[in-house]
mmCIF file of C-alpha atoms in Angstrom:
data_model
loop_
_atom_site.group_PDB
_atom_site.id
_atom_site.type_symbol
_atom_site.label_atom_id
_atom_site.label_comp_id
_atom_site.label_asym_id
_atom_site.label_seq_id
_atom_site.Cartn_x
_atom_site.Cartn_y
_atom_site.Cartn_z
ATOM 1 C CA MET A 1 -6.586 40.864 -14.725
ATOM 2 C CA ARG A 2 -8.471 39.706 -11.885
ATOM 3 C CA MET A 3 -8.528 36.062 -12.473
ATOM 4 C CA THR A 4 -4.644 36.727 -12.701
ATOM 5 C CA GLY A 5 -5.171 38.169 -9.067
ATOM 6 C CA THR A 6 -7.596 34.807 -7.960
ATOM 7 C CA ALA A 7 -5.033 32.039 -9.595
ATOM 8 C CA LEU A 8 -1.894 34.290 -6.896
ATOM 9 C CA ASN A 9 -4.405 33.345 -4.185
ATOM 10 C CA VAL A 10 -5.249 30.104 -4.765
ATOM 11 C CA LEU A 11 -1.065 29.586 -5.721
ATOM 12 C CA SER A 12 0.054 31.698 -1.947
ATOM 13 C CA PHE A 13 -2.545 29.261 -0.575
ATOM 14 C CA LEU A 14 -1.261 25.737 -2.519
ATOM 15 C CA PHE A 15 2.036 26.686 -0.768
ATOM 16 C CA LEU A 16 0.970 27.635 2.958
ATOM 17 C CA GLY A 17 -0.323 24.022 2.772
ATOM 18 C CA PHE A 18 3.641 22.870 2.475
ATOM 19 C CA PHE A 19 4.974 24.884 4.310
ATOM 20 C CA LEU A 20 1.894 23.445 7.130
ATOM 21 C CA GLY A 21 2.632 20.588 6.301
ATOM 22 C CA MET A 22 5.855 20.496 7.422
ATOM 23 C CA ARG A 23 5.020 22.065 10.685
ATOM 24 C CA HIS A 24 2.551 19.233 11.075
ATOM 25 C CA ALA A 25 6.271 16.900 11.129
ATOM 26 C CA THR A 26 6.754 18.492 14.043
ATOM 27 C CA ASP A 27 3.587 17.148 15.781
ATOM 28 C CA ALA A 28 4.963 15.438 19.698
ATOM 29 C CA ASP A 29 3.868 12.258 18.411
ATOM 30 C CA HIS A 30 5.197 11.907 15.354
ATOM 31 C CA VAL A 31 8.677 13.006 16.566
ATOM 32 C CA VAL A 32 8.223 10.044 18.984
ATOM 33 C CA ALA A 33 7.039 7.944 16.761
ATOM 34 C CA ILE A 34 10.037 8.759 14.735
ATOM 35 C CA ALA A 35 12.985 8.861 17.158
ATOM 36 C CA THR A 36 11.716 5.299 18.662
ATOM 37 C CA ILE A 37 12.447 4.035 15.030
ATOM 38 C CA VAL A 38 15.451 5.388 13.819
ATOM 39 C CA SER A 39 17.113 4.480 16.776
ATOM 40 C CA ARG A 40 18.185 1.911 15.337
ATOM 41 C CA GLU A 41 19.779 2.736 12.731
ATOM 42 C CA ARG A 42 24.263 3.636 11.746
ATOM 43 C CA SER A 43 23.271 5.791 8.279
ATOM 44 C CA VAL A 44 21.798 9.380 8.167
ATOM 45 C CA ALA A 45 20.944 8.377 4.271
ATOM 46 C CA GLY A 46 18.721 5.296 5.452
ATOM 47 C CA SER A 47 16.586 7.932 8.018
ATOM 48 C CA ALA A 48 16.100 10.364 5.598
ATOM 49 C CA LEU A 49 14.705 7.166 3.976
ATOM 50 C CA ILE A 50 13.133 6.234 6.805
ATOM 51 C CA GLY A 51 11.731 9.917 7.302
ATOM 52 C CA ALA A 52 9.812 9.550 3.311
ATOM 53 C CA ALA A 53 8.248 6.538 3.878
ATOM 54 C CA TRP A 54 6.560 7.975 7.093
ATOM 55 C CA GLY A 55 5.319 10.920 5.199
ATOM 56 C CA VAL A 56 4.121 8.737 2.318
ATOM 57 C CA GLY A 57 1.732 6.659 4.034
ATOM 58 C CA HIS A 58 1.059 9.989 6.179
ATOM 59 C CA THR A 59 -0.118 11.958 2.751
ATOM 60 C CA ILE A 60 -1.889 8.427 1.658
ATOM 61 C CA THR A 61 -3.896 8.490 4.331
ATOM 62 C CA VAL A 62 -4.530 11.863 5.055
ATOM 63 C CA MET A 63 -5.689 12.070 0.566
ATOM 64 C CA ALA A 64 -7.800 8.494 1.795
ATOM 65 C CA VAL A 65 -9.642 10.845 3.872
ATOM 66 C CA GLY A 66 -9.375 13.640 2.327
ATOM 67 C CA ALA A 67 -10.737 13.464 -0.506
ATOM 68 C CA ALA A 68 -13.472 10.995 1.221
ATOM 69 C CA ILE A 69 -14.591 14.556 3.526
ATOM 70 C CA VAL A 70 -14.050 17.048 0.336
ATOM 71 C CA VAL A 71 -15.718 15.626 -1.991
ATOM 72 C CA PHE A 72 -18.314 12.884 -1.096
ATOM 73 C CA GLY A 73 -19.007 14.536 2.292
ATOM 74 C CA VAL A 74 -17.825 12.209 4.258
ATOM 75 C CA VAL A 75 -19.013 12.669 8.425
ATOM 76 C CA ILE A 76 -16.740 11.051 11.046
ATOM 77 C CA PRO A 77 -18.702 10.612 13.833
ATOM 78 C CA PRO A 78 -16.478 10.423 17.638
ATOM 79 C CA GLN A 79 -16.150 7.051 18.619
ATOM 80 C CA LEU A 80 -14.745 6.763 14.905
ATOM 81 C CA GLY A 81 -12.390 10.121 14.956
ATOM 82 C CA LEU A 82 -11.690 9.015 18.238
ATOM 83 C CA SER A 83 -10.844 5.841 17.834
ATOM 84 C CA MET A 84 -8.708 6.443 15.004
ATOM 85 C CA GLU A 85 -6.406 9.245 17.949
ATOM 86 C CA PHE A 86 -6.714 6.131 19.764
ATOM 87 C CA ALA A 87 -5.198 3.742 16.813
ATOM 88 C CA VAL A 88 -2.610 6.426 17.520
ATOM 89 C CA GLY A 89 -1.603 5.966 21.555
ATOM 90 C CA ILE A 90 -1.201 1.934 20.664
ATOM 91 C CA MET A 91 0.928 2.830 17.934
ATOM 92 C CA LEU A 92 3.439 4.447 19.907
ATOM 93 C CA ILE A 93 2.771 1.915 22.859
ATOM 94 C CA LEU A 94 3.641 -1.380 20.520
ATOM 95 C CA LEU A 95 6.986 1.277 19.102
ATOM 96 C CA GLY A 96 8.540 0.914 22.902
ATOM 97 C CA VAL A 97 7.308 -2.151 23.425
ATOM 98 C CA LEU A 98 9.454 -3.290 20.512
ATOM 99 C CA THR A 99 12.301 -0.951 21.442
ATOM 100 C CA LEU A 100 13.083 -2.157 24.917
ATOM 101 C CA THR A 101 12.869 -5.784 23.950
ATOM 102 C CA GLY A 102 14.944 -5.513 20.790
ATOM 103 C CA ILE A 103 18.246 -4.463 22.405
ATOM 104 C CA GLY A 104 17.582 -5.884 26.448
ATOM 105 C CA ARG A 105 19.756 -9.308 26.790
ATOM 106 C CA ALA A 106 19.186 -11.742 24.004
ATOM 107 C CA VAL A 107 20.271 -14.770 26.485
ATOM 108 C CA GLY A 108 20.228 -15.640 29.977
ATOM 109 C CA ALA A 109 23.695 -15.914 31.732
ATOM 110 C CA ALA A 110 22.987 -19.500 32.218
ATOM 111 C CA HIS A 111 21.964 -19.958 28.801
ATOM 112 C CA VAL A 112 25.181 -18.545 27.750
ATOM 113 C CA HIS A 113 27.290 -20.695 29.618
ATOM 114 C CA ALA A 114 25.556 -24.404 29.360
ATOM 115 C CA GLY A 115 28.652 -26.710 28.426
ATOM 116 C CA VAL A 116 31.512 -24.075 29.255
ATOM 117 C CA ARG A 117 34.334 -25.577 30.910
ATOM 118 C CA SER A 118 35.347 -24.901 34.248
ATOM 119 C CA GLY A 119 38.534 -23.576 33.114
ATOM 120 C CA HIS A 120 37.497 -20.898 31.619
ATOM 121 C CA THR A 121 34.698 -18.743 33.378
ATOM 122 C CA LEU A 122 37.487 -15.789 33.779
ATOM 123 C CA ASP A 123 37.697 -15.638 30.612
ATOM 124 C CA LEU A 124 33.469 -14.417 30.199
ATOM 125 C CA HIS A 125 33.197 -10.318 30.698
ATOM 126 C CA ASP A 126 30.310 -7.984 29.911
ATOM 127 C CA HIS A 127 29.746 -5.216 27.880
ATOM 128 C CA LEU A 128 27.526 -4.621 24.942
ATOM 129 C CA HIS A 129 28.837 -5.461 21.291
ATOM 130 C CA ALA A 130 27.159 -4.984 17.709
ATOM 131 C CA HIS A 131 25.888 -7.536 14.719
ATOM 132 C CA GLY A 132 25.466 -5.022 12.134
ATOM 133 C CA ASP A 133 23.134 -2.894 13.545
ATOM 134 C CA TYR A 134 21.670 -5.203 16.387
ATOM 135 C CA VAL A 135 23.173 -3.488 20.029
ATOM 136 C CA HIS A 136 22.752 -5.837 22.876
ATOM 137 C CA ARG A 137 25.333 -6.220 26.269
ATOM 138 C CA HIS A 138 25.377 -10.204 27.527
ATOM 139 C CA PRO A 139 28.396 -11.899 29.522
ATOM 140 C CA HIS A 140 30.074 -13.912 26.907
ATOM 141 C CA GLY A 141 34.428 -14.958 26.613
ATOM 142 C CA HIS A 142 35.664 -14.611 22.363
ATOM 143 C CA HIS A 143 36.806 -18.662 22.627
ATOM 144 C CA LEU A 144 34.624 -20.504 21.130
ATOM 145 C CA GLY A 145 31.292 -21.559 22.753
ATOM 146 C CA ALA A 146 31.025 -18.342 25.121
ATOM 147 C CA HIS A 147 29.179 -16.015 22.878
ATOM 148 C CA GLY A 148 25.680 -17.402 24.268
ATOM 149 C CA HIS A 149 25.116 -17.667 20.853
ATOM 150 C CA THR A 150 25.982 -16.580 17.084
ATOM 151 C CA GLU A 151 24.523 -13.798 14.135
ATOM 152 C CA GLU A 152 22.198 -16.033 13.127
ATOM 153 C CA HIS A 153 19.529 -16.027 16.193
ATOM 154 C CA THR A 154 19.375 -12.230 17.037
ATOM 155 C CA PRO A 155 16.074 -11.211 16.501
ATOM 156 C CA LEU A 156 16.985 -8.753 13.356
ATOM 157 C CA ALA A 157 18.549 -12.172 11.839
ATOM 158 C CA ARG A 158 15.051 -13.773 13.080
ATOM 159 C CA LEU A 159 13.388 -11.232 11.160
ATOM 160 C CA ASP A 160 15.469 -11.121 8.437
ATOM 161 C CA ARG A 161 14.637 -14.207 7.596
ATOM 162 C CA SER A 162 11.022 -14.640 8.210
ATOM 163 C CA TRP A 163 8.242 -14.179 4.881
ATOM 164 C CA LEU A 164 9.226 -9.675 6.012
ATOM 165 C CA GLY A 165 12.674 -10.853 4.895
ATOM 166 C CA ARG A 166 10.716 -12.268 1.187
ATOM 167 C CA ILE A 167 9.236 -8.159 0.626
ATOM 168 C CA ALA A 168 11.764 -5.458 -1.229
ATOM 169 C CA LEU A 169 12.251 -2.737 0.528
ATOM 170 C CA TYR A 170 10.950 -4.251 4.343
ATOM 171 C CA GLU A 171 12.473 -2.287 6.268
ATOM 172 C CA TRP A 172 10.551 0.894 5.185
ATOM 173 C CA LEU A 173 7.144 -0.885 5.882
ATOM 174 C CA ARG A 174 7.359 -0.066 9.339
ATOM 175 C CA PRO A 175 7.981 3.369 9.258
ATOM 176 C CA PHE A 176 5.055 3.299 6.055
ATOM 177 C CA ALA A 177 2.786 2.330 8.660
ATOM 178 C CA VAL A 178 3.638 4.113 10.808
ATOM 179 C CA GLY A 179 3.223 7.195 9.122
ATOM 180 C CA LEU A 180 -0.783 5.865 7.536
ATOM 181 C CA VAL A 181 -2.097 6.051 11.335
ATOM 182 C CA HIS A 182 -0.616 9.004 11.594
ATOM 183 C CA GLY A 183 -2.426 10.028 8.935
ATOM 184 C CA LEU A 184 -5.726 8.490 10.431
ATOM 185 C CA ALA A 185 -5.585 11.590 13.526
ATOM 186 C CA GLY A 186 -4.966 14.287 11.236
ATOM 187 C CA SER A 187 -6.713 13.793 8.261
ATOM 188 C CA VAL A 188 -9.617 14.671 9.720
ATOM 189 C CA ALA A 189 -9.172 18.098 11.184
ATOM 190 C CA VAL A 190 -6.501 19.646 7.599
ATOM 191 C CA ALA A 191 -9.423 18.298 5.364
ATOM 192 C CA LEU A 192 -11.889 20.075 7.479
ATOM 193 C CA MET A 193 -10.468 23.621 7.763
ATOM 194 C CA VAL A 194 -9.506 22.922 4.087
ATOM 195 C CA LEU A 195 -13.442 22.817 3.484
ATOM 196 C CA SER A 196 -13.575 26.041 5.203
ATOM 197 C CA ILE A 197 -11.985 27.925 4.066
ATOM 198 C CA ILE A 198 -11.769 26.334 -0.547
ATOM 199 C CA ARG A 199 -14.848 25.290 -1.224
ATOM 200 C CA GLU A 200 -13.894 24.005 -4.751
ATOM 201 C CA PRO A 201 -12.959 20.069 -4.436
ATOM 202 C CA ILE A 202 -10.111 20.078 -6.902
ATOM 203 C CA ALA A 203 -8.631 22.732 -5.680
ATOM 204 C CA ALA A 204 -9.031 22.103 -1.744
ATOM 205 C CA LEU A 205 -7.405 18.373 -2.954
ATOM 206 C CA GLY A 206 -4.333 19.983 -4.238
ATOM 207 C CA TYR A 207 -3.885 21.559 -1.148
ATOM 208 C CA LEU A 208 -3.921 18.167 1.064
ATOM 209 C CA LEU A 209 -1.007 16.981 -1.853
ATOM 210 C CA LEU A 210 1.184 19.698 -0.649
ATOM 211 C CA PHE A 211 0.310 19.746 2.384
ATOM 212 C CA GLY A 212 1.291 15.968 2.447
ATOM 213 C CA LEU A 213 5.021 16.444 0.260
ATOM 214 C CA GLY A 214 5.659 19.256 2.954
ATOM 215 C CA THR A 215 4.851 16.731 5.603
ATOM 216 C CA ILE A 216 7.047 14.151 3.741
ATOM 217 C CA ALA A 217 9.445 16.853 3.320
ATOM 218 C CA GLY A 218 9.056 17.969 6.907
ATOM 219 C CA MET A 219 9.538 14.679 8.566
ATOM 220 C CA MET A 220 12.426 14.312 6.316
ATOM 221 C CA LEU A 221 14.756 17.188 7.923
ATOM 222 C CA ILE A 222 13.491 15.899 11.515
ATOM 223 C CA THR A 223 14.989 12.011 10.561
ATOM 224 C CA LEU A 224 17.784 13.685 9.378
ATOM 225 C CA ILE A 225 18.329 15.772 12.704
ATOM 226 C CA LEU A 226 17.023 12.756 15.292
ATOM 227 C CA SER A 227 19.420 10.161 13.730
ATOM 228 C CA ALA A 228 22.636 12.257 13.935
ATOM 229 C CA PRO A 229 23.267 11.285 17.464
ATOM 230 C CA PHE A 230 22.084 7.485 17.620
ATOM 231 C CA VAL A 231 24.201 7.067 14.141
ATOM 232 C CA PHE A 232 27.370 9.062 15.772
ATOM 233 C CA THR A 233 27.283 7.630 18.881
ATOM 234 C CA ALA A 234 26.556 4.003 16.992
ATOM 235 C CA VAL A 235 30.692 3.758 15.807
ATOM 236 C CA ASN A 236 32.276 6.533 18.646
ATOM 237 C CA LEU A 237 30.202 5.257 21.895
ATOM 238 C CA PRO A 238 28.092 2.245 22.033
ATOM 239 C CA LYS A 239 28.083 2.059 25.801
ATOM 240 C CA PHE A 240 26.290 5.502 25.243
ATOM 241 C CA ASN A 241 24.041 4.914 22.282
ATOM 242 C CA TRP A 242 22.170 1.836 24.395
ATOM 243 C CA ARG A 243 21.460 4.036 26.412
ATOM 244 C CA LEU A 244 20.068 6.568 23.651
ATOM 245 C CA ARG A 245 17.257 3.419 22.203
ATOM 246 C CA VAL A 246 16.984 2.270 25.620
ATOM 247 C CA ALA A 247 15.162 5.896 26.652
ATOM 248 C CA SER A 248 12.976 6.593 22.484
ATOM 249 C CA GLY A 249 12.121 3.784 23.399
ATOM 250 C CA LEU A 250 10.551 4.423 27.409
ATOM 251 C CA VAL A 251 9.438 7.422 25.974
ATOM 252 C CA SER A 252 7.581 6.146 23.007
ATOM 253 C CA PHE A 253 5.745 4.081 25.680
ATOM 254 C CA VAL A 254 4.915 6.223 28.223
ATOM 255 C CA PHE A 255 3.246 9.069 25.688
ATOM 256 C CA GLY A 256 1.561 6.403 24.388
ATOM 257 C CA LEU A 257 -0.479 4.997 27.694
ATOM 258 C CA VAL A 258 -0.029 8.805 27.680
ATOM 259 C CA LEU A 259 -1.946 9.350 24.802
ATOM 260 C CA VAL A 260 -4.143 6.209 25.518
ATOM 261 C CA TYR A 261 -5.891 7.526 29.046
ATOM 262 C CA GLY A 262 -6.553 10.759 27.881
ATOM 263 C CA ILE A 263 -8.240 9.661 24.366
ATOM 264 C CA GLY A 264 -9.986 6.090 25.439
ATOM 265 C CA PHE A 265 -9.945 7.357 29.571
ATOM 266 C CA ALA A 266 -10.510 10.147 30.511
ATOM 267 C CA GLU A 267 -13.957 12.876 30.709
ATOM 268 C CA GLY A 268 -15.087 12.557 26.953
ATOM 269 C CA GLY A 269 -13.467 9.123 26.027
ATOM 270 C CA LEU A 270 -13.262 6.249 23.440
ATOM 271 C CA PHE A 271 -14.304 4.953 26.560
ATOM 272 C CA THR A 272 -16.400 6.405 28.804
ATOM 273 C CA GLY A 273 -21.246 7.045 27.560
ATOM 274 C CA ALA A 274 -20.363 10.210 26.268
ATOM 275 C CA PRO A 275 -17.528 10.269 24.075
ATOM 276 C CA THR A 276 -16.647 13.767 22.467
ATOM 277 C CA TRP A 277 -14.615 14.969 19.511
ATOM 278 C CA GLU A 278 -12.799 17.650 18.247
ATOM 279 C CA PRO A 279 -10.571 17.074 15.383
ATOM 280 C CA HIS A 280 -7.575 18.980 16.048
#
């Protein structure tokens, strides 16, 4: 009877790890990063897979770092802990920059109309249009030679033709890598919390695994919710979709700058004389 009670307690704690993992997925930096990534998605199902890729990357890091702490008693020094969190800020800045540059004007108006006869200049106009999931605006016309660039010359098409395009499932590498970085920032706190409650390494690792599975499920749900306005407006309201994407890029960039300053240069930061760090 006593063994049954103990088993139920352990089982309850493991399920708690799953639901805490789902809640962990809603942290502000996670939501900002995944919203920036899914801003160019046109499929709800594809967005859910992006959330899963992020969650898998996050879980791998949590399991790796958590296992080092739980099983081998590794101690994370303040400089390393701050560096892991600092990397999240840098990553958010890069996501913002990539998003903003990806939806900017692909070709300047002077280059667009080079060589076009003056008799066609009245046909030129400026509105949003798309090549696949690449939505942008620049002056162009609809007669031959007045568009400014072909579909093969958009930034995303160039990326598709690069060495990345030859990697299977490469479109999920970005959210996977982002999840890996985010896992670095939160894994230490999760592992230390588990270690303070569960002394048995196997049970602690089981908790971390369920925490990771909960994070995957939570992030898939979040991406489904976040992607809905992008998917709807991409077809029905392209101009508003463009503005949403600009907003997501700006939010990611500014949020990353705030994290970089707070973690790197504020009192007790990574680049100060006396760095201090508490896992959270």
